[in-house]
């Protein structure tokens, strides 16, 4: 197997740390692109130096906002800066983590991710895109970040997947040829409602808290509650069921 130098944009985040670990497990060298390592994706500061000698970039960078305009500006700017620096450095492959149903569900953050895909596909570096369903970890994040005895839990029907399995798949894709607009989908082995996952987190941890099911308004809310987030067509199915994940060290980790 050829050892690659993989640069991970957003490598200090939850999924980013798992991608870095998966790259090392696969025998590759990983470089983290984050502000803490002197790289700013929005200004471009430090990108040229960090990408020197890199073979591929895996972009899992994110922002803590669901506002469509803000998310679109972030993903467009970061993606254009990455691609320009990659072209200059001779990087031959750009891999993006996206979301299942970004082409079907009209909510701001999803539309921003879809725009990111389009910018990347039109850019100067060959691209691969992996769309994943919601991570198991989202239920833990909602529980850990809630204030007070109530945990708001969206009534989303999804097919959630282990972030660790997604990270390993991103590294596998990075080591292969660019796929262009042949977009891969990945999901977990079960259709589950997100609010029920939150209840299981509360029960498993013995917390004195209550999950409060919420439904997003409008057409998009109805779509998300009734299967609009489920994958369609060809999809790679993860091996780990939710109950098994929840009892593992990943399931007991505290959300960042």
mmCIF file of C-alpha atoms in Angstrom:
data_model
loop_
_atom_site.group_PDB
_atom_site.id
_atom_site.type_symbol
_atom_site.label_atom_id
_atom_site.label_comp_id
_atom_site.label_asym_id
_atom_site.label_seq_id
_atom_site.Cartn_x
_atom_site.Cartn_y
_atom_site.Cartn_z
ATOM 1 C CA UNK A 1 0.000 0.000 0.000
ATOM 2 C CA UNK A 2 1.243 3.475 -0.896
ATOM 3 C CA UNK A 3 1.619 5.792 2.070
ATOM 4 C CA UNK A 4 -0.140 9.102 1.481
ATOM 5 C CA UNK A 5 0.220 12.502 3.080
ATOM 6 C CA UNK A 6 -3.388 13.395 3.908
ATOM 7 C CA UNK A 7 -4.296 16.913 4.986
ATOM 8 C CA UNK A 8 -7.478 17.019 7.092
ATOM 9 C CA UNK A 9 -9.362 20.320 7.030
ATOM 10 C CA UNK A 10 -11.189 20.593 10.342
ATOM 11 C CA UNK A 11 -8.963 17.927 11.834
ATOM 12 C CA UNK A 12 -9.482 19.082 15.431
ATOM 13 C CA UNK A 13 -13.276 18.627 15.383
ATOM 14 C CA UNK A 14 -15.137 15.480 16.437
ATOM 15 C CA UNK A 15 -15.225 13.866 12.989
ATOM 16 C CA UNK A 16 -11.870 15.412 12.088
ATOM 17 C CA UNK A 17 -10.063 13.688 14.939
ATOM 18 C CA UNK A 18 -11.579 10.375 13.844
ATOM 19 C CA UNK A 19 -10.385 10.968 10.259
ATOM 20 C CA UNK A 20 -6.861 11.681 11.489
ATOM 21 C CA UNK A 21 -6.938 8.478 13.559
ATOM 22 C CA UNK A 22 -8.289 6.480 10.596
ATOM 23 C CA UNK A 23 -5.530 7.848 8.366
ATOM 24 C CA UNK A 24 -2.869 6.774 10.854
ATOM 25 C CA UNK A 25 -4.513 3.359 11.259
ATOM 26 C CA UNK A 26 -4.354 2.908 7.480
ATOM 27 C CA UNK A 27 -0.627 3.698 7.462
ATOM 28 C CA UNK A 28 -0.852 7.241 6.124
ATOM 29 C CA UNK A 29 0.642 10.509 7.337
ATOM 30 C CA UNK A 30 -1.953 13.050 8.491
ATOM 31 C CA UNK A 31 -1.626 16.826 8.661
ATOM 32 C CA UNK A 32 -4.264 18.856 10.515
ATOM 33 C CA UNK A 33 -5.549 22.055 8.915
ATOM 34 C CA UNK A 34 -7.059 24.144 11.700
ATOM 35 C CA UNK A 35 -6.556 27.485 13.383
ATOM 36 C CA UNK A 36 -4.810 25.750 16.264
ATOM 37 C CA UNK A 37 -2.160 24.517 13.809
ATOM 38 C CA UNK A 38 -1.699 27.915 12.159
ATOM 39 C CA UNK A 39 -4.113 27.434 9.241
ATOM 40 C CA UNK A 40 -7.152 29.631 8.615
ATOM 41 C CA UNK A 41 -9.447 28.318 5.882
ATOM 42 C CA UNK A 42 -11.304 31.617 5.560
ATOM 43 C CA UNK A 43 -8.321 33.921 5.145
ATOM 44 C CA UNK A 44 -6.092 31.267 3.573
ATOM 45 C CA UNK A 45 -3.361 31.921 6.129
ATOM 46 C CA UNK A 46 -0.934 29.004 6.433
ATOM 47 C CA UNK A 47 -2.534 26.880 3.711
ATOM 48 C CA UNK A 48 0.381 26.956 1.264
ATOM 49 C CA UNK A 49 2.865 25.759 3.881
ATOM 50 C CA UNK A 50 0.541 23.117 5.339
ATOM 51 C CA UNK A 51 -0.246 21.592 1.930
ATOM 52 C CA UNK A 52 3.346 21.303 0.819
ATOM 53 C CA UNK A 53 3.898 17.649 -0.072
ATOM 54 C CA UNK A 54 0.251 16.649 0.513
ATOM 55 C CA UNK A 55 -1.294 14.071 -1.802
ATOM 56 C CA UNK A 56 -4.937 14.523 -0.842
ATOM 57 C CA UNK A 57 -7.166 16.761 1.273
ATOM 58 C CA UNK A 58 -10.151 15.481 3.255
ATOM 59 C CA UNK A 59 -12.436 18.394 4.108
ATOM 60 C CA UNK A 60 -14.601 17.881 7.194
ATOM 61 C CA UNK A 61 -14.451 21.506 8.348
ATOM 62 C CA UNK A 62 -17.680 22.842 9.835
ATOM 63 C CA UNK A 63 -19.162 25.832 11.617
ATOM 64 C CA UNK A 64 -21.560 26.111 14.536
ATOM 65 C CA UNK A 65 -24.436 27.745 12.691
ATOM 66 C CA UNK A 66 -27.523 26.491 10.883
ATOM 67 C CA UNK A 67 -28.128 29.853 9.188
ATOM 68 C CA UNK A 68 -28.125 29.236 5.453
ATOM 69 C CA UNK A 69 -26.406 32.453 4.358
ATOM 70 C CA UNK A 70 -23.661 32.184 6.972
ATOM 71 C CA UNK A 71 -23.066 28.509 6.212
ATOM 72 C CA UNK A 72 -22.979 29.142 2.464
ATOM 73 C CA UNK A 73 -20.419 31.923 2.868
ATOM 74 C CA UNK A 74 -18.239 29.738 5.082
ATOM 75 C CA UNK A 75 -18.271 26.651 2.877
ATOM 76 C CA UNK A 76 -17.802 28.592 -0.362
ATOM 77 C CA UNK A 77 -14.891 30.643 0.948
ATOM 78 C CA UNK A 78 -13.151 27.722 2.651
ATOM 79 C CA UNK A 79 -13.597 25.442 -0.364
ATOM 80 C CA UNK A 80 -12.309 28.000 -2.864
ATOM 81 C CA UNK A 81 -9.302 28.752 -0.677
ATOM 82 C CA UNK A 82 -8.532 25.059 -0.226
ATOM 83 C CA UNK A 83 -8.835 24.261 -3.921
ATOM 84 C CA UNK A 84 -6.665 27.194 -4.983
ATOM 85 C CA UNK A 85 -3.952 26.239 -2.503
ATOM 86 C CA UNK A 86 -4.202 22.568 -3.477
ATOM 87 C CA UNK A 87 -3.812 23.392 -7.177
ATOM 88 C CA UNK A 88 -0.735 25.478 -6.373
ATOM 89 C CA UNK A 89 0.746 22.699 -4.206
ATOM 90 C CA UNK A 90 0.028 19.924 -6.712
ATOM 91 C CA UNK A 91 -2.522 18.088 -4.541
ATOM 92 C CA UNK A 92 -4.312 15.566 -6.732
ATOM 93 C CA UNK A 93 -7.491 14.722 -4.829
ATOM 94 C CA UNK A 94 -10.016 16.691 -2.759
ATOM 95 C CA UNK A 95 -12.511 14.701 -0.649
ATOM 96 C CA UNK A 96 -15.619 16.300 0.871
ATOM 97 C CA UNK A 97 -17.882 15.015 3.624
ATOM 98 C CA UNK A 98 -21.446 16.027 2.784
ATOM 99 C CA UNK A 99 -24.918 14.940 3.925
ATOM 100 C CA UNK A 100 -27.478 12.536 2.503
ATOM 101 C CA UNK A 101 -30.484 14.438 1.054
ATOM 102 C CA UNK A 102 -28.749 17.802 0.532
ATOM 103 C CA UNK A 103 -30.173 17.647 -2.992
ATOM 104 C CA UNK A 104 -33.726 17.016 -1.739
ATOM 105 C CA UNK A 105 -34.411 18.773 1.581
ATOM 106 C CA UNK A 106 -34.648 22.557 1.360
ATOM 107 C CA UNK A 107 -33.144 23.798 4.621
ATOM 108 C CA UNK A 108 -30.438 26.432 4.767
ATOM 109 C CA UNK A 109 -27.559 24.315 6.040
ATOM 110 C CA UNK A 110 -28.264 21.529 3.540
ATOM 111 C CA UNK A 111 -28.425 24.020 0.689
ATOM 112 C CA UNK A 112 -25.067 25.391 1.834
ATOM 113 C CA UNK A 113 -23.520 21.903 1.743
ATOM 114 C CA UNK A 114 -24.984 21.310 -1.717
ATOM 115 C CA UNK A 115 -23.433 24.571 -2.873
ATOM 116 C CA UNK A 116 -20.100 23.428 -1.437
ATOM 117 C CA UNK A 117 -20.334 20.282 -3.558
ATOM 118 C CA UNK A 118 -21.005 22.343 -6.682
ATOM 119 C CA UNK A 119 -18.093 24.698 -6.011
ATOM 120 C CA UNK A 120 -15.736 21.761 -5.502
ATOM 121 C CA UNK A 121 -16.894 19.896 -8.614
ATOM 122 C CA UNK A 122 -16.320 23.030 -10.697
ATOM 123 C CA UNK A 123 -12.873 23.630 -9.194
ATOM 124 C CA UNK A 124 -9.329 22.899 -10.401
ATOM 125 C CA UNK A 125 -8.689 19.734 -8.325
ATOM 126 C CA UNK A 126 -10.323 16.306 -8.894
ATOM 127 C CA UNK A 127 -13.004 15.679 -6.269
ATOM 128 C CA UNK A 128 -14.760 12.840 -4.435
ATOM 129 C CA UNK A 129 -17.877 13.369 -2.318
ATOM 130 C CA UNK A 130 -19.238 11.172 0.466
ATOM 131 C CA UNK A 131 -22.732 11.966 1.700
ATOM 132 C CA UNK A 132 -23.431 10.462 5.117
ATOM 133 C CA UNK A 133 -26.587 10.334 7.202
ATOM 134 C CA UNK A 134 -26.730 11.827 10.704
ATOM 135 C CA UNK A 135 -24.099 10.507 13.107
ATOM 136 C CA UNK A 136 -24.937 8.510 16.220
ATOM 137 C CA UNK A 137 -22.976 11.207 18.019
ATOM 138 C CA UNK A 138 -25.674 13.828 17.361
ATOM 139 C CA UNK A 139 -27.874 12.344 20.084
ATOM 140 C CA UNK A 140 -24.991 12.643 22.559
ATOM 141 C CA UNK A 141 -24.316 16.236 21.487
ATOM 142 C CA UNK A 142 -27.952 17.211 22.005
ATOM 143 C CA UNK A 143 -27.990 15.624 25.444
ATOM 144 C CA UNK A 144 -24.680 17.054 26.619
ATOM 145 C CA UNK A 145 -25.339 20.564 25.291
ATOM 146 C CA UNK A 146 -28.890 20.932 26.608
ATOM 147 C CA UNK A 147 -29.383 23.294 29.543
ATOM 148 C CA UNK A 148 -31.708 22.272 32.351
ATOM 149 C CA UNK A 149 -33.775 19.093 32.758
ATOM 150 C CA UNK A 150 -35.206 19.078 29.220
ATOM 151 C CA UNK A 151 -33.397 17.955 26.084
ATOM 152 C CA UNK A 152 -34.877 19.275 22.811
ATOM 153 C CA UNK A 153 -34.862 16.348 20.367
ATOM 154 C CA UNK A 154 -35.962 16.778 16.730
ATOM 155 C CA UNK A 155 -38.377 14.152 15.433
ATOM 156 C CA UNK A 156 -36.237 13.219 12.457
ATOM 157 C CA UNK A 157 -36.504 9.829 10.815
ATOM 158 C CA UNK A 158 -33.003 8.922 9.753
ATOM 159 C CA UNK A 159 -30.637 6.005 9.233
ATOM 160 C CA UNK A 160 -27.831 7.151 11.550
ATOM 161 C CA UNK A 161 -24.286 5.893 11.283
ATOM 162 C CA UNK A 162 -21.144 5.717 13.391
ATOM 163 C CA UNK A 163 -18.861 8.686 12.731
ATOM 164 C CA UNK A 164 -15.866 6.387 13.151
ATOM 165 C CA UNK A 165 -17.077 4.226 10.260
ATOM 166 C CA UNK A 166 -17.616 7.325 8.120
ATOM 167 C CA UNK A 167 -14.100 8.520 8.926
ATOM 168 C CA UNK A 168 -12.636 5.198 7.798
ATOM 169 C CA UNK A 169 -14.625 5.384 4.555
ATOM 170 C CA UNK A 170 -13.363 8.917 3.880
ATOM 171 C CA UNK A 171 -9.784 7.671 4.196
ATOM 172 C CA UNK A 172 -10.526 4.726 1.913
ATOM 173 C CA UNK A 173 -11.963 7.104 -0.699
ATOM 174 C CA UNK A 174 -8.965 9.407 -0.327
ATOM 175 C CA UNK A 175 -6.614 6.543 -1.157
ATOM 176 C CA UNK A 176 -8.480 5.767 -4.384
ATOM 177 C CA UNK A 177 -9.080 7.630 -7.635
ATOM 178 C CA UNK A 178 -11.293 10.748 -7.614
ATOM 179 C CA UNK A 179 -14.941 9.913 -8.306
ATOM 180 C CA UNK A 180 -16.172 13.297 -9.539
ATOM 181 C CA UNK A 181 -19.959 13.526 -9.656
ATOM 182 C CA UNK A 182 -20.353 9.833 -8.831
ATOM 183 C CA UNK A 183 -21.359 10.655 -5.272
ATOM 184 C CA UNK A 184 -21.212 7.901 -2.638
ATOM 185 C CA UNK A 185 -23.769 7.585 0.161
ATOM 186 C CA UNK A 186 -23.236 5.984 3.574
ATOM 187 C CA UNK A 187 -25.795 5.159 6.254
ATOM 188 C CA UNK A 188 -26.201 2.976 9.307
ATOM 189 C CA UNK A 189 -27.995 -0.385 9.413
ATOM 190 C CA UNK A 190 -31.262 0.846 11.030
ATOM 191 C CA UNK A 191 -33.968 3.443 10.436
ATOM 192 C CA UNK A 192 -34.412 5.291 13.738
ATOM 193 C CA UNK A 193 -35.954 8.492 15.054
ATOM 194 C CA UNK A 194 -33.525 10.995 16.487
ATOM 195 C CA UNK A 195 -35.673 11.835 19.503
ATOM 196 C CA UNK A 196 -35.710 8.140 20.462
ATOM 197 C CA UNK A 197 -31.918 8.035 20.219
ATOM 198 C CA UNK A 198 -31.751 10.918 22.687
ATOM 199 C CA UNK A 199 -34.028 8.998 25.067
ATOM 200 C CA UNK A 200 -31.688 6.014 24.872
ATOM 201 C CA UNK A 201 -28.695 8.218 25.724
ATOM 202 C CA UNK A 202 -30.546 9.589 28.763
ATOM 203 C CA UNK A 203 -31.584 6.114 29.898
ATOM 204 C CA UNK A 204 -28.172 4.504 29.340
ATOM 205 C CA UNK A 205 -26.417 7.242 31.297
ATOM 206 C CA UNK A 206 -28.979 7.263 34.101
ATOM 207 C CA UNK A 207 -29.652 10.988 33.689
ATOM 208 C CA UNK A 208 -32.522 12.793 35.390
ATOM 209 C CA UNK A 209 -33.565 14.502 32.180
ATOM 210 C CA UNK A 210 -36.473 14.366 29.750
ATOM 211 C CA UNK A 211 -36.296 14.299 25.946
ATOM 212 C CA UNK A 212 -38.802 16.706 24.403
ATOM 213 C CA UNK A 213 -39.678 15.749 20.801
ATOM 214 C CA UNK A 214 -39.738 18.708 18.407
ATOM 215 C CA UNK A 215 -40.795 18.936 14.795
ATOM 216 C CA UNK A 216 -39.337 21.544 12.454
ATOM 217 C CA UNK A 217 -42.003 23.710 10.802
ATOM 218 C CA UNK A 218 -43.105 23.753 7.193
ATOM 219 C CA UNK A 219 -42.576 21.384 4.292
ATOM 220 C CA UNK A 220 -38.944 20.691 5.203
ATOM 221 C CA UNK A 221 -40.003 19.734 8.735
ATOM 222 C CA UNK A 222 -42.583 17.283 7.414
ATOM 223 C CA UNK A 223 -40.032 15.794 5.030
ATOM 224 C CA UNK A 224 -37.466 15.297 7.787
ATOM 225 C CA UNK A 225 -40.025 13.685 10.098
ATOM 226 C CA UNK A 226 -41.338 11.327 7.420
ATOM 227 C CA UNK A 227 -38.215 9.911 5.800
ATOM 228 C CA UNK A 228 -36.896 12.739 3.659
ATOM 229 C CA UNK A 229 -33.445 12.267 5.190
ATOM 230 C CA UNK A 230 -33.236 8.573 4.334
ATOM 231 C CA UNK A 231 -30.841 7.532 1.563
ATOM 232 C CA UNK A 232 -32.160 6.556 -1.838
ATOM 233 C CA UNK A 233 -30.520 4.373 -4.439
ATOM 234 C CA UNK A 234 -27.132 2.777 -3.904
ATOM 235 C CA UNK A 235 -25.800 3.192 -0.373
ATOM 236 C CA UNK A 236 -22.961 1.772 1.698
ATOM 237 C CA UNK A 237 -24.324 0.389 4.973
ATOM 238 C CA UNK A 238 -22.262 0.645 8.154
ATOM 239 C CA UNK A 239 -21.885 -2.432 10.320
ATOM 240 C CA UNK A 240 -22.430 -0.998 13.808
ATOM 241 C CA UNK A 241 -26.017 -0.810 15.194
ATOM 242 C CA UNK A 242 -26.898 2.037 17.529
ATOM 243 C CA UNK A 243 -27.283 -0.019 20.718
ATOM 244 C CA UNK A 244 -23.849 -1.551 20.227
ATOM 245 C CA UNK A 245 -22.315 1.861 19.567
ATOM 246 C CA UNK A 246 -23.994 3.388 22.620
ATOM 247 C CA UNK A 247 -22.384 0.773 24.890
ATOM 248 C CA UNK A 248 -18.927 1.320 23.332
ATOM 249 C CA UNK A 249 -16.315 3.904 24.422
ATOM 250 C CA UNK A 250 -17.484 6.172 21.571
ATOM 251 C CA UNK A 251 -21.009 6.118 22.960
ATOM 252 C CA UNK A 252 -19.777 7.097 26.442
ATOM 253 C CA UNK A 253 -17.630 9.983 25.219
ATOM 254 C CA UNK A 254 -18.604 13.538 26.120
ATOM 255 C CA UNK A 255 -19.639 15.743 23.234
ATOM 256 C CA UNK A 256 -17.148 18.510 22.371
#
